[in-house]
Amino acid sequence: MNTTLKIITCFLLLYSFGISCSEENKPNSNNNNQVRQPINPNGDTELALLMRAMFEDIQEVKKQIAAGDSISLSLDHERILTAHATEPEKAGSKEYKAFANTYLQALKSIKTVSPSQKIEAYKSLVNNCMTCHQALCPGPIVKIKKLL
Ligand code: HEC
């Protein structure tokens, strides 16, 4: 990666850090020229930090597939089952756990399918990110779409 690309990537990442579930609920009236409030007044949750790292990890997976390399993850995605969230009642729900398990299955299968099936498996993986978010946390969907 050259330096310009690195800088651009950094800016994109910094910019995208402002995205969370609560984004859609922000009142529009009073944010003209105002400094953005932190998304979570108590700081970022374990789950939010994990999700950002997952985003980057899946970006790497996309590169690995494009390069025909074998898939290697740098993160334990199973932590989505235990990480603490902004709305623990949501992330502890049966629905959340079901989405999380389907996601983890899709992650496993992307490693095991034959090379010719990797691209389809990748799409279905990102769709699994999306399904959970559509149901429980729509804010980051715009960002997740960038993985496709
Ligand atoms: C099982 C449900 C579920 C799945 C699957 C899931 N997410 Fe999330 N995601 C959440 C929840 C809930 C939050 C809110 C975390 C919080 O605020 O504590 C979140 C937050 C995020 C955020 C915002 C983090 C921030 O900065 O506040 C991003 C980005 C994100 N997810 C990306 C992804 C990506 C990429 C995938 C797939 C690789 C994915 N998510 C899969 C439920 C899910």
Short mmCIF file of N, CA, C and O and ligand atoms in Angstrom, two decimals, residues 16-22 39-40 44-56 58 77 80-81 83-88 90-91 95-104 107 125-126 128-133 136-137 139-141 143-144 147, ligand 1:
data_model
loop_
_atom_site.label_atom_id
_atom_site.label_comp_id
_atom_site.label_asym_id
_atom_site.label_seq_id
_atom_site.Cartn_x
_atom_site.Cartn_y
_atom_site.Cartn_z
N SER A 16 -15.64 6.63 9.77
CA SER A 16 -16.65 5.61 9.97
C SER A 16 -16.82 5.26 11.44
O SER A 16 -17.81 4.68 11.85
N PHE A 17 -15.83 5.62 12.26
CA PHE A 17 -15.98 5.35 13.70
C PHE A 17 -17.16 6.09 14.31
O PHE A 17 -17.64 5.75 15.37
N GLY A 18 -17.63 7.12 13.62
CA GLY A 18 -18.75 7.87 14.15
C GLY A 18 -20.09 7.16 13.99
O GLY A 18 -21.12 7.66 14.39
N ILE A 19 -20.06 5.97 13.43
CA ILE A 19 -21.33 5.29 13.11
C ILE A 19 -21.74 4.33 14.22
O ILE A 19 -20.93 3.57 14.70
N SER A 20 -22.97 4.37 14.63
CA SER A 20 -23.43 3.36 15.59
C SER A 20 -24.93 3.19 15.46
O SER A 20 -25.58 3.83 14.65
N CYS A 21 -25.48 2.32 16.28
CA CYS A 21 -26.92 2.06 16.26
C CYS A 21 -27.71 3.33 16.45
O CYS A 21 -28.77 3.52 15.88
N SER A 22 -27.21 4.17 17.33
CA SER A 22 -27.98 5.33 17.73
C SER A 22 -28.02 6.40 16.65
O SER A 22 -28.78 7.35 16.76
N ILE A 39 -20.87 9.05 20.78
CA ILE A 39 -22.03 8.21 20.54
C ILE A 39 -22.55 7.60 21.83
O ILE A 39 -23.72 7.66 22.16
N ASN A 40 -21.62 7.04 22.57
CA ASN A 40 -22.00 6.46 23.86
C ASN A 40 -21.36 7.27 24.96
O ASN A 40 -20.15 7.30 25.07
N ASP A 44 -17.07 3.55 24.42
CA ASP A 44 -17.48 2.47 23.53
C ASP A 44 -17.57 1.15 24.26
O ASP A 44 -16.74 0.85 25.11
N THR A 45 -18.57 0.39 23.91
CA THR A 45 -18.72 -0.91 24.56
C THR A 45 -17.77 -1.93 23.94
O THR A 45 -17.24 -1.73 22.85
N GLU A 46 -17.62 -3.01 24.67
CA GLU A 46 -16.80 -4.12 24.19
C GLU A 46 -17.31 -4.60 22.83
O GLU A 46 -16.53 -4.84 21.91
N LEU A 47 -18.63 -4.70 22.70
CA LEU A 47 -19.20 -5.19 21.44
C LEU A 47 -18.95 -4.22 20.29
O LEU A 47 -18.62 -4.63 19.18
N ALA A 48 -19.08 -2.92 20.59
CA ALA A 48 -18.85 -1.93 19.53
C ALA A 48 -17.41 -2.00 19.03
O ALA A 48 -17.15 -1.98 17.82
N LEU A 49 -16.46 -2.12 19.96
CA LEU A 49 -15.05 -2.22 19.57
C LEU A 49 -14.79 -3.51 18.79
O LEU A 49 -14.08 -3.51 17.79
N LEU A 50 -15.42 -4.58 19.25
CA LEU A 50 -15.28 -5.87 18.56
C LEU A 50 -15.81 -5.77 17.13
O LEU A 50 -15.18 -6.24 16.19
N MET A 51 -16.96 -5.12 16.98
CA MET A 51 -17.58 -4.99 15.66
C MET A 51 -16.67 -4.25 14.70
O MET A 51 -16.55 -4.60 13.53
N ARG A 52 -16.02 -3.19 15.19
CA ARG A 52 -15.09 -2.45 14.32
C ARG A 52 -13.95 -3.33 13.89
O ARG A 52 -13.52 -3.31 12.74
N ALA A 53 -13.44 -4.11 14.83
CA ALA A 53 -12.34 -5.01 14.50
C ALA A 53 -12.81 -6.09 13.52
O ALA A 53 -12.09 -6.49 12.61
N MET A 54 -14.06 -6.54 13.70
CA MET A 54 -14.62 -7.54 12.77
C MET A 54 -14.70 -6.97 11.37
O MET A 54 -14.38 -7.63 10.39
N PHE A 55 -15.13 -5.71 11.30
CA PHE A 55 -15.23 -5.05 10.00
C PHE A 55 -13.87 -5.11 9.29
O PHE A 55 -13.78 -5.47 8.12
N GLU A 56 -12.81 -4.77 10.03
CA GLU A 56 -11.47 -4.78 9.42
C GLU A 56 -11.02 -6.18 9.06
O GLU A 56 -10.39 -6.40 8.03
N ILE A 58 -12.92 -8.69 8.23
CA ILE A 58 -13.65 -9.17 7.05
C ILE A 58 -13.14 -8.47 5.79
O ILE A 58 -13.11 -9.05 4.71
N HIS A 77 -14.09 -14.23 16.38
CA HIS A 77 -15.42 -13.68 16.15
C HIS A 77 -16.47 -14.27 17.10
O HIS A 77 -17.55 -13.72 17.25
N ILE A 80 -18.64 -12.36 19.77
CA ILE A 80 -19.92 -11.65 19.65
C ILE A 80 -20.99 -12.30 20.54
O ILE A 80 -21.98 -11.69 20.86
N LEU A 81 -20.75 -13.53 20.95
CA LEU A 81 -21.72 -14.20 21.83
C LEU A 81 -21.62 -13.72 23.28
O LEU A 81 -22.56 -13.88 24.05
N ALA A 83 -19.57 -10.56 24.27
CA ALA A 83 -19.13 -9.18 24.49
C ALA A 83 -20.27 -8.31 25.00
O ALA A 83 -21.42 -8.46 24.58
N HIS A 84 -19.94 -7.38 25.87
CA HIS A 84 -20.94 -6.52 26.46
C HIS A 84 -21.36 -5.42 25.46
O HIS A 84 -20.53 -4.81 24.82
N ALA A 85 -22.65 -5.15 25.36
CA ALA A 85 -23.17 -4.21 24.37
C ALA A 85 -23.84 -3.00 25.02
O ALA A 85 -24.14 -3.00 26.20
N THR A 86 -24.07 -1.98 24.20
CA THR A 86 -24.76 -0.78 24.66
C THR A 86 -26.17 -1.11 25.18
O THR A 86 -26.63 -0.55 26.16
N GLU A 87 -26.82 -2.03 24.46
CA GLU A 87 -28.15 -2.43 24.91
C GLU A 87 -28.11 -3.92 25.23
O GLU A 87 -28.49 -4.75 24.39
N PRO A 88 -27.65 -4.26 26.44
CA PRO A 88 -27.44 -5.67 26.78
C PRO A 88 -28.72 -6.49 26.61
O PRO A 88 -28.67 -7.68 26.26
N LYS A 90 -30.80 -6.26 24.25
CA LYS A 90 -30.88 -6.66 22.84
C LYS A 90 -29.86 -7.75 22.53
O LYS A 90 -30.16 -8.76 21.93
N ALA A 91 -28.60 -7.49 22.93
CA ALA A 91 -27.53 -8.42 22.59
C ALA A 91 -27.62 -9.72 23.40
O ALA A 91 -26.92 -10.67 23.11
N GLU A 95 -33.08 -13.72 19.81
CA GLU A 95 -32.96 -13.31 18.42
C GLU A 95 -31.50 -13.01 18.09
O GLU A 95 -30.95 -13.48 17.10
N TYR A 96 -30.86 -12.22 18.96
CA TYR A 96 -29.46 -11.86 18.75
C TYR A 96 -28.59 -13.11 18.68
O TYR A 96 -27.76 -13.26 17.79
N LYS A 97 -28.81 -14.03 19.63
CA LYS A 97 -27.99 -15.24 19.66
C LYS A 97 -28.18 -16.07 18.39
O LYS A 97 -27.22 -16.62 17.86
N ALA A 98 -29.42 -16.12 17.91
CA ALA A 98 -29.69 -16.87 16.68
C ALA A 98 -28.94 -16.24 15.50
O ALA A 98 -28.27 -16.93 14.73
N PHE A 99 -29.03 -14.91 15.39
CA PHE A 99 -28.30 -14.22 14.31
C PHE A 99 -26.80 -14.44 14.45
O PHE A 99 -26.10 -14.68 13.47
N ALA A 100 -26.32 -14.37 15.68
CA ALA A 100 -24.89 -14.51 15.93
C ALA A 100 -24.41 -15.91 15.51
O ALA A 100 -23.37 -16.05 14.86
N ASN A 101 -25.18 -16.92 15.85
CA ASN A 101 -24.78 -18.28 15.49
C ASN A 101 -24.81 -18.52 13.99
O ASN A 101 -23.93 -19.19 13.46
N THR A 102 -25.81 -17.93 13.31
CA THR A 102 -25.84 -18.08 11.85
C THR A 102 -24.63 -17.40 11.23
O THR A 102 -24.01 -17.91 10.30
N TYR A 103 -24.29 -16.24 11.78
CA TYR A 103 -23.10 -15.53 11.30
C TYR A 103 -21.85 -16.40 11.49
O TYR A 103 -21.04 -16.54 10.56
N LEU A 104 -21.71 -16.98 12.66
CA LEU A 104 -20.51 -17.79 12.94
C LEU A 104 -20.45 -19.02 12.03
O LEU A 104 -19.37 -19.42 11.59
N LEU A 107 -19.19 -17.91 8.74
CA LEU A 107 -17.76 -17.64 8.84
C LEU A 107 -16.97 -18.95 8.73
O LEU A 107 -15.92 -19.01 8.10
N LEU A 125 -21.82 -14.26 3.92
CA LEU A 125 -21.29 -13.83 5.23
C LEU A 125 -21.68 -12.38 5.53
O LEU A 125 -22.23 -12.08 6.59
N VAL A 126 -21.42 -11.50 4.55
CA VAL A 126 -21.74 -10.09 4.77
C VAL A 126 -23.25 -9.89 4.91
O VAL A 126 -23.72 -9.06 5.70
N ASN A 128 -25.12 -11.89 6.39
CA ASN A 128 -25.40 -12.24 7.77
C ASN A 128 -25.13 -11.09 8.73
O ASN A 128 -25.86 -10.92 9.70
N CYS A 129 -24.09 -10.31 8.46
CA CYS A 129 -23.87 -9.08 9.24
C CYS A 129 -25.12 -8.22 9.10
O CYS A 129 -25.65 -7.69 10.07
N MET A 130 -25.56 -8.09 7.85
CA MET A 130 -26.66 -7.21 7.51
C MET A 130 -27.97 -7.64 8.17
O MET A 130 -28.70 -6.81 8.68
N THR A 131 -28.26 -8.93 8.15
CA THR A 131 -29.54 -9.42 8.68
C THR A 131 -29.67 -9.06 10.15
O THR A 131 -30.71 -8.59 10.60
N CYS A 132 -28.61 -9.29 10.90
CA CYS A 132 -28.67 -8.97 12.33
C CYS A 132 -28.86 -7.46 12.51
O CYS A 132 -29.65 -7.01 13.32
N HIS A 133 -28.12 -6.70 11.71
CA HIS A 133 -28.21 -5.24 11.85
C HIS A 133 -29.57 -4.70 11.43
O HIS A 133 -30.09 -3.79 12.07
N LEU A 136 -31.70 -5.47 14.52
CA LEU A 136 -31.39 -4.98 15.86
C LEU A 136 -30.62 -3.66 15.92
O LEU A 136 -30.62 -3.00 16.95
N CYS A 137 -29.94 -3.29 14.84
CA CYS A 137 -29.02 -2.17 14.96
C CYS A 137 -28.76 -1.58 13.58
O CYS A 137 -27.72 -1.80 12.98
N GLY A 139 -28.10 1.36 12.33
CA GLY A 139 -27.11 2.43 12.09
C GLY A 139 -25.96 2.07 11.16
O GLY A 139 -25.72 2.77 10.17
N PRO A 140 -25.21 1.00 11.46
CA PRO A 140 -24.00 0.71 10.67
C PRO A 140 -24.22 0.06 9.31
O PRO A 140 -23.25 -0.26 8.63
N ILE A 141 -25.48 -0.12 8.86
CA ILE A 141 -25.71 -0.86 7.61
C ILE A 141 -24.99 -0.23 6.42
O ILE A 141 -24.38 -0.92 5.60
N LYS A 143 -22.29 1.36 6.38
CA LYS A 143 -20.87 1.00 6.44
C LYS A 143 -20.66 -0.47 6.06
O LYS A 143 -19.73 -0.79 5.31
N ILE A 144 -21.54 -1.34 6.53
CA ILE A 144 -21.37 -2.78 6.25
C ILE A 144 -21.48 -3.05 4.75
O ILE A 144 -20.77 -3.89 4.21
N LEU A 147 -18.54 -3.51 2.50
CA LEU A 147 -17.77 -4.77 2.46
C LEU A 147 -18.12 -5.58 1.22
O LEU A 147 -17.40 -6.51 0.85
C1 HEC B 1 -25.75 -11.03 15.96
C2 HEC B 1 -25.93 -9.68 15.56
C3 HEC B 1 -24.81 -8.96 14.83
C4 HEC B 1 -24.02 -9.45 13.82
C5 HEC B 1 -24.03 -10.84 13.18
C6 HEC B 1 -23.14 -8.39 13.45
N1 HEC B 1 -23.37 -7.28 14.22
FE1 HEC B 1 -22.42 -5.50 14.12
N2 HEC B 1 -23.41 -4.83 15.78
C7 HEC B 1 -24.39 -5.53 16.45
C8 HEC B 1 -24.80 -4.77 17.62
C9 HEC B 1 -25.87 -5.18 18.62
C10 HEC B 1 -24.02 -3.58 17.61
C11 HEC B 1 -24.05 -2.44 18.65
C12 HEC B 1 -22.91 -2.63 19.64
C13 HEC B 1 -22.99 -1.66 20.79
O1 HEC B 1 -23.36 -0.49 20.57
O2 HEC B 1 -22.66 -2.06 21.92
C14 HEC B 1 -23.19 -3.64 16.43
C15 HEC B 1 -22.31 -2.64 16.03
C16 HEC B 1 -21.61 -2.63 14.83
C17 HEC B 1 -20.85 -1.53 14.31
C18 HEC B 1 -20.74 -0.14 14.98
C19 HEC B 1 -19.61 -0.16 15.99
C20 HEC B 1 -19.40 1.24 16.56
O3 HEC B 1 -18.47 1.88 16.12
O4 HEC B 1 -20.20 1.65 17.43
C21 HEC B 1 -20.30 -1.94 13.13
C22 HEC B 1 -19.41 -1.11 12.18
C23 HEC B 1 -20.69 -3.30 12.91
N3 HEC B 1 -21.51 -3.68 13.95
C24 HEC B 1 -20.29 -4.06 11.82
C25 HEC B 1 -20.58 -5.42 11.68
C26 HEC B 1 -20.00 -6.27 10.65
C27 HEC B 1 -19.02 -5.81 9.59
C28 HEC B 1 -20.53 -7.51 10.85
C29 HEC B 1 -20.22 -8.77 10.09
C30 HEC B 1 -18.83 -9.05 9.82
C31 HEC B 1 -21.45 -7.42 11.98
N4 HEC B 1 -21.45 -6.14 12.45
C32 HEC B 1 -22.19 -8.50 12.44
C33 HEC B 1 -24.92 -6.75 16.07
C34 HEC B 1 -24.39 -7.59 15.09
#
